Amino acid sequence: MTARRRVLLAPVTITPSKPLTPSHLKGLLWTDVMYRATAHLAEVSYRYSHTTYDPTEQTLGFWEYLDRAVGRADYSGLTEEEIGELYVAYRAERRHPPATALRPYAEAVERYGWRHPAGERVLEIWTSHYARLGLHDPGLTKHQPPGLSLTEMLDRIGELGICLDHRPAGGPVYLDLTRHGLPLRQIVTPDGQPNYLACALRELLPLATRFDEVVLLYDKELDPDYQLLARVLGRLGPQVRRTPIGRVPIDGRITSARHGNWHETTAGALLRACSQEHDAAAVRLGMRLYFIATLGPGQQQSFRRDLLHQSMTRAERLLSAARAREPDTAGTPSALARHRRDHVYVDPYRLTSSLLGKRRPTPPLDLISSVFL
Protein backbone atom coordinates (compact mmCIF):
# COMPACT_ATOMS: atom_id res chain seq x y z
CA MET A 1 0.00 0.00 0.00
CA THR A 2 1.41 3.39 -1.04
CA ALA A 3 1.85 5.88 1.81
CA ARG A 4 -0.24 9.00 1.52
CA ARG A 5 1.71 12.13 0.65
CA ARG A 6 2.06 14.84 3.30
CA VAL A 7 0.90 18.34 2.39
CA LEU A 8 1.20 21.58 4.36
CA LEU A 9 -1.15 24.42 3.49
CA ALA A 10 0.20 27.77 4.68
CA PRO A 11 -2.08 30.67 3.69
CA VAL A 12 -1.25 34.29 4.45
CA THR A 13 -2.85 35.39 7.71
CA ILE A 14 -5.31 38.27 8.00
CA THR A 15 -4.55 40.77 10.75
CA PRO A 16 -7.50 40.81 13.20
CA SER A 17 -7.98 44.55 13.05
CA LYS A 18 -10.78 45.06 10.52
CA PRO A 19 -13.77 43.32 8.93
CA LEU A 20 -13.39 40.43 6.50
CA THR A 21 -13.78 41.87 3.01
CA PRO A 22 -14.56 40.12 -0.32
CA SER A 23 -10.83 39.75 -0.96
CA HIS A 24 -10.41 38.06 2.42
CA LEU A 25 -13.41 35.82 1.79
CA LYS A 26 -12.00 34.72 -1.55
CA GLY A 27 -8.73 33.61 -0.01
CA LEU A 28 -10.40 31.87 2.94
CA LEU A 29 -12.88 29.96 0.78
CA TRP A 30 -10.15 29.03 -1.71
CA THR A 31 -7.98 27.60 1.06
CA ASP A 32 -10.89 25.79 2.70
CA VAL A 33 -11.89 23.92 -0.47
CA MET A 34 -8.25 23.04 -1.14
CA TYR A 35 -7.85 21.70 2.40
CA ARG A 36 -11.03 19.65 2.52
CA ALA A 37 -10.68 18.23 -0.99
CA THR A 38 -7.00 17.35 -0.64
CA ALA A 39 -7.67 15.65 2.71
CA HIS A 40 -9.42 12.86 0.76
CA LEU A 41 -6.17 12.12 -1.08
CA ALA A 42 -3.30 13.03 1.26
CA GLU A 43 -2.34 13.82 4.84
CA VAL A 44 -2.96 17.55 5.06
CA SER A 45 -1.99 20.08 7.73
CA TYR A 46 -3.49 23.57 7.65
CA ARG A 47 -1.20 26.00 9.45
CA TYR A 48 -2.75 29.36 10.26
CA SER A 49 -1.43 30.98 13.41
CA HIS A 50 -2.17 34.52 14.49
CA THR A 51 0.33 34.03 17.33
CA THR A 52 3.15 33.84 14.79
CA TYR A 53 2.36 37.16 13.11
CA ASP A 54 1.24 39.25 16.07
CA PRO A 55 4.86 40.52 16.58
CA THR A 56 4.77 42.49 13.30
CA GLU A 57 4.66 46.30 13.39
CA GLN A 58 1.30 46.25 11.60
CA THR A 59 -0.30 44.53 14.58
CA LEU A 60 1.72 45.87 17.50
CA GLY A 61 1.49 49.40 16.16
CA PHE A 62 -2.29 49.22 16.09
CA TRP A 63 -2.41 47.95 19.66
CA GLU A 64 -0.09 50.73 20.80
CA TYR A 65 -2.32 53.25 19.01
CA LEU A 66 -5.45 51.92 20.72
CA ASP A 67 -3.92 52.19 24.17
CA ARG A 68 -2.49 55.64 23.42
CA ALA A 69 -5.40 57.22 21.53
CA VAL A 70 -8.42 55.35 22.90
CA GLY A 71 -7.19 54.31 26.32
CA ARG A 72 -8.87 51.72 28.48
CA ALA A 73 -12.03 50.64 26.67
CA ASP A 74 -14.48 47.79 26.60
CA TYR A 75 -14.16 46.23 23.15
CA SER A 76 -16.43 43.28 23.88
CA GLY A 77 -19.51 44.98 22.46
CA LEU A 78 -17.92 46.56 19.39
CA THR A 79 -18.54 45.30 15.87
CA GLU A 80 -15.69 44.40 13.54
CA GLU A 81 -16.59 47.48 11.48
CA GLU A 82 -16.21 49.73 14.52
CA ILE A 83 -12.82 48.24 15.34
CA GLY A 84 -11.95 48.52 11.66
CA GLU A 85 -12.66 52.24 11.72
CA LEU A 86 -10.15 52.57 14.57
CA TYR A 87 -7.63 50.73 12.40
CA VAL A 88 -8.31 53.15 9.53
CA ALA A 89 -7.66 56.05 11.92
CA TYR A 90 -4.39 54.44 13.02
CA ARG A 91 -3.21 54.06 9.43
CA ALA A 92 -4.23 57.64 8.65
CA GLU A 93 -1.75 58.83 11.29
CA ARG A 94 1.12 57.70 9.05
CA ARG A 95 3.17 57.45 12.22
CA HIS A 96 5.50 54.59 12.98
CA PRO A 97 5.69 54.12 16.75
CA PRO A 98 9.23 53.73 18.10
CA ALA A 99 10.54 50.28 18.93
CA THR A 100 10.62 51.18 22.62
CA ALA A 101 6.83 51.66 22.54
CA LEU A 102 6.25 48.32 20.82
CA ARG A 103 8.68 46.25 22.86
CA PRO A 104 6.37 45.60 25.87
CA TYR A 105 3.67 44.36 23.49
CA ALA A 106 6.12 42.10 21.66
CA GLU A 107 7.38 40.63 24.92
CA ALA A 108 3.82 39.95 26.11
CA VAL A 109 3.08 38.14 22.83
CA GLU A 110 6.27 36.08 22.91
CA ARG A 111 6.19 35.16 26.59
CA TYR A 112 2.51 34.76 27.33
CA GLY A 113 0.67 34.58 24.02
CA TRP A 114 -1.10 37.82 24.92
CA ARG A 115 -3.43 39.53 22.46
CA HIS A 116 -5.06 42.94 22.72
CA PRO A 117 -8.78 42.86 23.64
CA ALA A 118 -9.64 44.48 20.30
CA GLY A 119 -7.93 41.63 18.47
CA GLU A 120 -9.66 39.08 20.67
CA ARG A 121 -13.01 40.65 19.85
CA VAL A 122 -12.38 40.56 16.09
CA LEU A 123 -11.35 36.90 16.25
CA GLU A 124 -14.47 36.11 18.26
CA ILE A 125 -16.59 37.63 15.48
CA TRP A 126 -14.59 35.84 12.79
CA THR A 127 -15.14 32.52 14.54
CA SER A 128 -18.87 33.09 14.14
CA HIS A 129 -18.41 33.91 10.44
CA TYR A 130 -16.34 30.74 9.97
CA ALA A 131 -19.12 28.65 11.50
CA ARG A 132 -21.79 30.18 9.26
CA LEU A 133 -19.61 29.76 6.16
CA GLY A 134 -18.73 26.16 7.03
CA LEU A 135 -15.01 26.98 7.10
CA HIS A 136 -12.56 24.71 8.87
CA ASP A 137 -11.23 26.59 11.89
CA PRO A 138 -7.43 26.08 12.03
CA GLY A 139 -7.24 27.63 15.50
CA LEU A 140 -8.21 31.28 15.16
CA THR A 141 -8.15 31.98 18.88
CA LYS A 142 -5.55 29.40 19.92
CA HIS A 143 -2.05 30.15 21.13
CA GLN A 144 0.12 28.60 18.39
CA PRO A 145 3.69 29.90 18.71
CA PRO A 146 6.19 29.35 15.89
CA GLY A 147 8.79 26.62 16.24
CA LEU A 148 11.76 29.00 16.21
CA SER A 149 12.54 32.18 18.08
CA LEU A 150 13.69 35.13 16.00
CA THR A 151 17.31 34.48 17.01
CA GLU A 152 17.04 30.77 16.17
CA MET A 153 15.55 31.57 12.77
CA LEU A 154 18.34 34.00 11.96
CA ASP A 155 20.92 31.42 13.02
CA ARG A 156 19.22 28.85 10.76
CA ILE A 157 19.28 31.03 7.65
CA GLY A 158 22.83 31.98 8.56
CA GLU A 159 23.76 28.29 8.41
CA LEU A 160 22.14 28.16 4.98
CA GLY A 161 24.36 31.05 3.88
CA ILE A 162 21.48 33.36 3.06
CA CYS A 163 21.59 35.84 5.94
CA LEU A 164 23.26 39.23 5.75
CA ASP A 165 23.36 40.31 9.39
CA HIS A 166 24.35 43.87 10.29
CA ARG A 167 23.21 43.67 13.91
CA PRO A 168 26.77 43.79 15.32
CA ALA A 169 27.09 47.25 13.73
CA GLY A 170 23.61 48.33 14.81
CA GLY A 171 22.08 47.69 11.40
CA PRO A 172 19.27 45.56 9.93
CA VAL A 173 19.15 41.92 8.87
CA TYR A 174 18.60 40.90 5.24
CA LEU A 175 17.51 37.71 3.56
CA ASP A 176 20.17 37.32 0.88
CA LEU A 177 19.20 35.27 -2.17
CA THR A 178 20.98 37.52 -4.65
CA ARG A 179 23.03 34.60 -5.93
CA HIS A 180 19.74 33.19 -7.21
CA GLY A 181 18.84 36.42 -8.98
CA LEU A 182 16.40 37.53 -6.28
CA PRO A 183 16.55 40.92 -4.56
CA LEU A 184 18.03 41.55 -1.13
CA ARG A 185 15.16 41.80 1.38
CA GLN A 186 15.29 43.39 4.82
CA ILE A 187 13.53 41.17 7.35
CA VAL A 188 14.54 42.80 10.67
CA THR A 189 14.90 46.54 11.24
CA PRO A 190 17.95 48.06 12.97
CA ASP A 191 15.90 48.31 16.17
CA GLY A 192 15.02 44.59 16.06
CA GLN A 193 11.49 44.71 14.60
CA PRO A 194 10.70 41.65 12.40
CA ASN A 195 8.48 41.93 9.34
CA TYR A 196 5.93 39.44 8.02
CA LEU A 197 8.53 37.47 6.06
CA ALA A 198 10.71 37.01 9.16
CA CYS A 199 7.70 35.69 11.08
CA ALA A 200 6.84 33.31 8.24
CA LEU A 201 10.38 31.93 8.32
CA ARG A 202 10.12 31.40 12.10
CA GLU A 203 7.01 29.32 11.54
CA LEU A 204 7.72 27.43 8.33
CA LEU A 205 11.44 26.61 8.53
CA PRO A 206 10.94 23.95 11.25
CA LEU A 207 7.75 22.63 9.63
CA ALA A 208 8.81 22.31 6.00
CA THR A 209 11.01 19.24 6.39
CA ARG A 210 8.04 17.17 7.62
CA PHE A 211 6.14 17.45 4.35
CA ASP A 212 6.39 16.33 0.75
CA GLU A 213 4.61 19.41 -0.54
CA VAL A 214 4.19 22.90 0.91
CA VAL A 215 1.49 25.13 -0.60
CA LEU A 216 1.78 28.88 -0.02
CA LEU A 217 -1.46 30.81 -0.62
CA TYR A 218 -1.25 34.61 -0.65
CA ASP A 219 -2.31 37.90 -2.25
CA LYS A 220 -0.71 38.54 -5.63
CA GLU A 221 0.70 41.80 -4.25
CA LEU A 222 2.92 39.73 -1.95
CA ASP A 223 4.48 37.69 -4.75
CA PRO A 224 8.06 39.07 -4.39
CA ASP A 225 8.25 38.00 -0.73
CA TYR A 226 6.68 34.63 -1.43
CA GLN A 227 9.16 33.94 -4.20
CA LEU A 228 11.87 34.39 -1.59
CA LEU A 229 10.04 32.25 0.96
CA ALA A 230 9.48 29.46 -1.57
CA ARG A 231 13.15 29.46 -2.54
CA VAL A 232 14.25 29.13 1.10
CA LEU A 233 11.78 26.35 1.96
CA GLY A 234 12.58 24.48 -1.24
CA ARG A 235 16.19 24.14 -0.09
CA LEU A 236 14.95 22.04 2.82
CA GLY A 237 13.49 19.25 0.66
CA PRO A 238 9.76 19.67 0.02
CA GLN A 239 8.19 20.64 -3.28
CA VAL A 240 6.99 24.21 -2.72
CA ARG A 241 3.95 25.45 -4.62
CA ARG A 242 3.07 29.14 -4.79
CA THR A 243 -0.63 29.88 -5.24
CA PRO A 244 -1.23 33.62 -5.64
CA ILE A 245 -4.89 34.64 -5.41
CA GLY A 246 -6.13 37.91 -6.88
CA ARG A 247 -8.03 40.39 -4.77
CA VAL A 248 -11.63 41.39 -5.46
CA PRO A 249 -12.10 44.92 -6.86
CA ILE A 250 -14.98 46.99 -5.50
CA ASP A 251 -16.47 49.25 -8.18
CA GLY A 252 -13.44 48.59 -10.34
CA ARG A 253 -10.86 49.50 -7.72
CA ILE A 254 -8.58 47.32 -5.60
CA THR A 255 -7.96 49.04 -2.29
CA SER A 256 -6.53 47.84 0.98
CA ALA A 257 -8.88 47.25 3.90
CA ARG A 258 -6.75 49.77 5.81
CA HIS A 259 -8.58 52.53 3.92
CA GLY A 260 -12.09 51.49 5.01
CA ASN A 261 -14.96 52.20 2.59
CA TRP A 262 -16.32 48.68 2.84
CA HIS A 263 -19.66 49.59 1.19
CA GLU A 264 -21.68 46.95 3.04
CA THR A 265 -19.51 44.24 1.51
CA THR A 266 -18.08 42.85 4.74
CA ALA A 267 -18.50 39.15 5.46
CA GLY A 268 -21.08 39.88 8.13
CA ALA A 269 -23.15 42.11 5.84
CA LEU A 270 -23.05 39.62 2.97
CA LEU A 271 -24.01 36.72 5.22
CA ARG A 272 -26.95 38.65 6.61
CA ALA A 273 -28.19 39.62 3.14
CA CYS A 274 -27.82 36.14 1.62
CA SER A 275 -29.35 34.37 4.62
CA GLN A 276 -32.57 36.35 4.24
CA GLU A 277 -33.36 34.53 0.98
CA HIS A 278 -31.39 31.28 1.10
CA ASP A 279 -30.85 28.47 3.59
CA ALA A 280 -27.51 27.74 5.26
CA ALA A 281 -26.40 25.04 2.80
CA ALA A 282 -27.15 27.21 -0.23
CA VAL A 283 -25.25 30.12 1.31
CA ARG A 284 -22.16 28.00 1.97
CA LEU A 285 -22.11 26.43 -1.48
CA GLY A 286 -23.16 29.65 -3.21
CA MET A 287 -20.33 31.60 -1.59
CA ARG A 288 -17.83 29.08 -2.93
CA LEU A 289 -19.36 29.06 -6.40
CA TYR A 290 -19.10 32.84 -6.58
CA PHE A 291 -15.77 33.60 -4.91
CA ILE A 292 -13.90 30.65 -6.45
CA ALA A 293 -15.54 29.63 -9.74
CA THR A 294 -17.07 32.93 -10.88
CA LEU A 295 -14.26 35.28 -9.82
CA GLY A 296 -11.45 32.85 -10.61
CA PRO A 297 -7.82 33.21 -9.54
CA GLY A 298 -7.36 36.67 -11.11
CA GLN A 299 -8.62 40.07 -10.08
CA GLN A 300 -10.29 41.41 -13.22
CA GLN A 301 -13.92 41.16 -12.10
CA SER A 302 -15.41 43.59 -9.60
CA PHE A 303 -17.66 42.34 -6.85
CA ARG A 304 -21.30 42.06 -8.00
CA ARG A 305 -24.19 41.38 -5.67
CA ASP A 306 -26.42 40.15 -8.49
CA LEU A 307 -23.92 37.44 -9.45
CA LEU A 308 -23.49 36.46 -5.81
CA HIS A 309 -27.24 35.92 -5.47
CA GLN A 310 -27.30 34.04 -8.79
CA SER A 311 -24.68 31.72 -7.29
CA MET A 312 -26.99 31.09 -4.32
CA THR A 313 -29.79 30.12 -6.71
CA ARG A 314 -27.43 27.82 -8.61
CA ALA A 315 -26.37 26.28 -5.31
CA GLU A 316 -30.00 25.52 -4.45
CA ARG A 317 -30.48 23.75 -7.79
CA LEU A 318 -27.24 21.80 -7.38
CA LEU A 319 -28.15 20.68 -3.89
CA SER A 320 -31.61 19.58 -5.01
CA ALA A 321 -30.13 17.51 -7.84
CA ALA A 322 -27.41 16.08 -5.57
CA ARG A 323 -29.96 14.91 -3.00
CA ALA A 324 -31.66 12.91 -5.73
CA ARG A 325 -28.49 10.94 -6.48
CA GLU A 326 -27.33 7.78 -4.76
CA PRO A 327 -24.40 8.23 -2.33
CA ASP A 328 -21.00 7.32 -3.78
CA THR A 329 -18.38 7.69 -1.06
CA ALA A 330 -16.08 5.19 -2.75
CA GLY A 331 -15.92 7.31 -5.88
CA THR A 332 -15.02 10.56 -4.11
CA PRO A 333 -11.19 10.20 -4.27
CA SER A 334 -11.17 9.56 -8.02
CA ALA A 335 -13.65 12.37 -8.62
CA LEU A 336 -11.33 14.78 -6.77
CA ALA A 337 -8.03 13.46 -8.15
CA ARG A 338 -8.87 14.57 -11.68
CA HIS A 339 -8.59 18.17 -10.49
CA ARG A 340 -4.86 17.88 -9.80
CA ARG A 341 -2.03 18.41 -12.23
CA ASP A 342 1.56 17.62 -11.22
CA HIS A 343 0.85 18.58 -7.61
CA VAL A 344 -0.66 16.68 -4.69
CA TYR A 345 -3.23 19.31 -3.71
CA VAL A 346 -6.61 19.60 -5.42
CA ASP A 347 -7.07 22.79 -7.45
CA PRO A 348 -10.08 24.64 -5.94
CA TYR A 349 -10.84 26.56 -9.13
CA ARG A 350 -10.92 23.48 -11.37
CA LEU A 351 -12.97 21.53 -8.82
CA THR A 352 -15.52 24.25 -8.06
CA SER A 353 -15.89 25.24 -11.72
CA SER A 354 -16.69 21.63 -12.56
CA LEU A 355 -19.93 21.97 -10.61
CA LEU A 356 -21.14 24.54 -13.13
CA GLY A 357 -20.53 22.48 -16.26
CA LYS A 358 -23.85 21.95 -18.05
CA ARG A 359 -22.87 18.60 -19.56
CA ARG A 360 -21.40 17.11 -16.41
CA PRO A 361 -23.49 15.08 -13.99
CA THR A 362 -24.17 16.63 -10.61
CA PRO A 363 -21.90 15.08 -7.93
CA PRO A 364 -23.63 13.14 -5.15
CA LEU A 365 -24.49 15.01 -1.97
CA ASP A 366 -21.80 13.24 0.08
CA LEU A 367 -19.03 14.70 -2.10
CA ILE A 368 -20.54 18.20 -2.08
CA SER A 369 -21.05 18.07 1.69
CA SER A 370 -17.53 16.87 2.47
CA VAL A 371 -15.83 19.58 0.40
CA PHE A 372 -18.20 22.55 0.07
CA LEU A 373 -20.53 22.56 3.07
PDB file of C-alpha atoms in Angstrom, residues 22-23 25-27 30 220 243-249 287-302 347-350 352-353 356:
ATOM      1  CA  PRO A  22     -14.561  40.123  -0.319  1.00  0.00           C
ATOM      2  CA  SER A  23     -10.827  39.751  -0.958  1.00  0.00           C
ATOM      3  CA  LEU A  25     -13.409  35.822   1.787  1.00  0.00           C
ATOM      4  CA  LYS A  26     -12.000  34.724  -1.553  1.00  0.00           C
ATOM      5  CA  GLY A  27      -8.725  33.612  -0.005  1.00  0.00           C
ATOM      6  CA  TRP A  30     -10.154  29.026  -1.714  1.00  0.00           C
ATOM      7  CA  LYS A 220      -0.712  38.544  -5.633  1.00  0.00           C
ATOM      8  CA  THR A 243      -0.635  29.875  -5.242  1.00  0.00           C
ATOM      9  CA  PRO A 244      -1.227  33.620  -5.638  1.00  0.00           C
ATOM     10  CA  ILE A 245      -4.893  34.636  -5.405  1.00  0.00           C
ATOM     11  CA  GLY A 246      -6.126  37.911  -6.878  1.00  0.00           C
ATOM     12  CA  ARG A 247      -8.034  40.393  -4.765  1.00  0.00           C
ATOM     13  CA  VAL A 248     -11.630  41.394  -5.460  1.00  0.00           C
ATOM     14  CA  PRO A 249     -12.102  44.924  -6.860  1.00  0.00           C
ATOM     15  CA  MET A 287     -20.326  31.601  -1.587  1.00  0.00           C
ATOM     16  CA  ARG A 288     -17.829  29.080  -2.932  1.00  0.00           C
ATOM     17  CA  LEU A 289     -19.360  29.059  -6.402  1.00  0.00           C
ATOM     18  CA  TYR A 290     -19.102  32.837  -6.582  1.00  0.00           C
ATOM     19  CA  PHE A 291     -15.768  33.596  -4.910  1.00  0.00           C
ATOM     20  CA  ILE A 292     -13.902  30.651  -6.452  1.00  0.00           C
ATOM     21  CA  ALA A 293     -15.542  29.630  -9.740  1.00  0.00           C
ATOM     22  CA  THR A 294     -17.067  32.931 -10.877  1.00  0.00           C
ATOM     23  CA  LEU A 295     -14.265  35.284  -9.822  1.00  0.00           C
ATOM     24  CA  GLY A 296     -11.452  32.849 -10.610  1.00  0.00           C
ATOM     25  CA  PRO A 297      -7.817  33.212  -9.545  1.00  0.00           C
ATOM     26  CA  GLY A 298      -7.360  36.667 -11.109  1.00  0.00           C
ATOM     27  CA  GLN A 299      -8.617  40.068 -10.082  1.00  0.00           C
ATOM     28  CA  GLN A 300     -10.293  41.406 -13.216  1.00  0.00           C
ATOM     29  CA  GLN A 301     -13.923  41.161 -12.100  1.00  0.00           C
ATOM     30  CA  SER A 302     -15.414  43.587  -9.597  1.00  0.00           C
ATOM     31  CA  ASP A 347      -7.075  22.790  -7.448  1.00  0.00           C
ATOM     32  CA  PRO A 348     -10.080  24.641  -5.938  1.00  0.00           C
ATOM     33  CA  TYR A 349     -10.840  26.556  -9.130  1.00  0.00           C
ATOM     34  CA  ARG A 350     -10.925  23.477 -11.370  1.00  0.00           C
ATOM     35  CA  THR A 352     -15.516  24.255  -8.057  1.00  0.00           C
ATOM     36  CA  SER A 353     -15.891  25.241 -11.720  1.00  0.00           C
ATOM     37  CA  LEU A 356     -21.141  24.535 -13.126  1.00  0.00           C
TER      38      LEU A 356
END
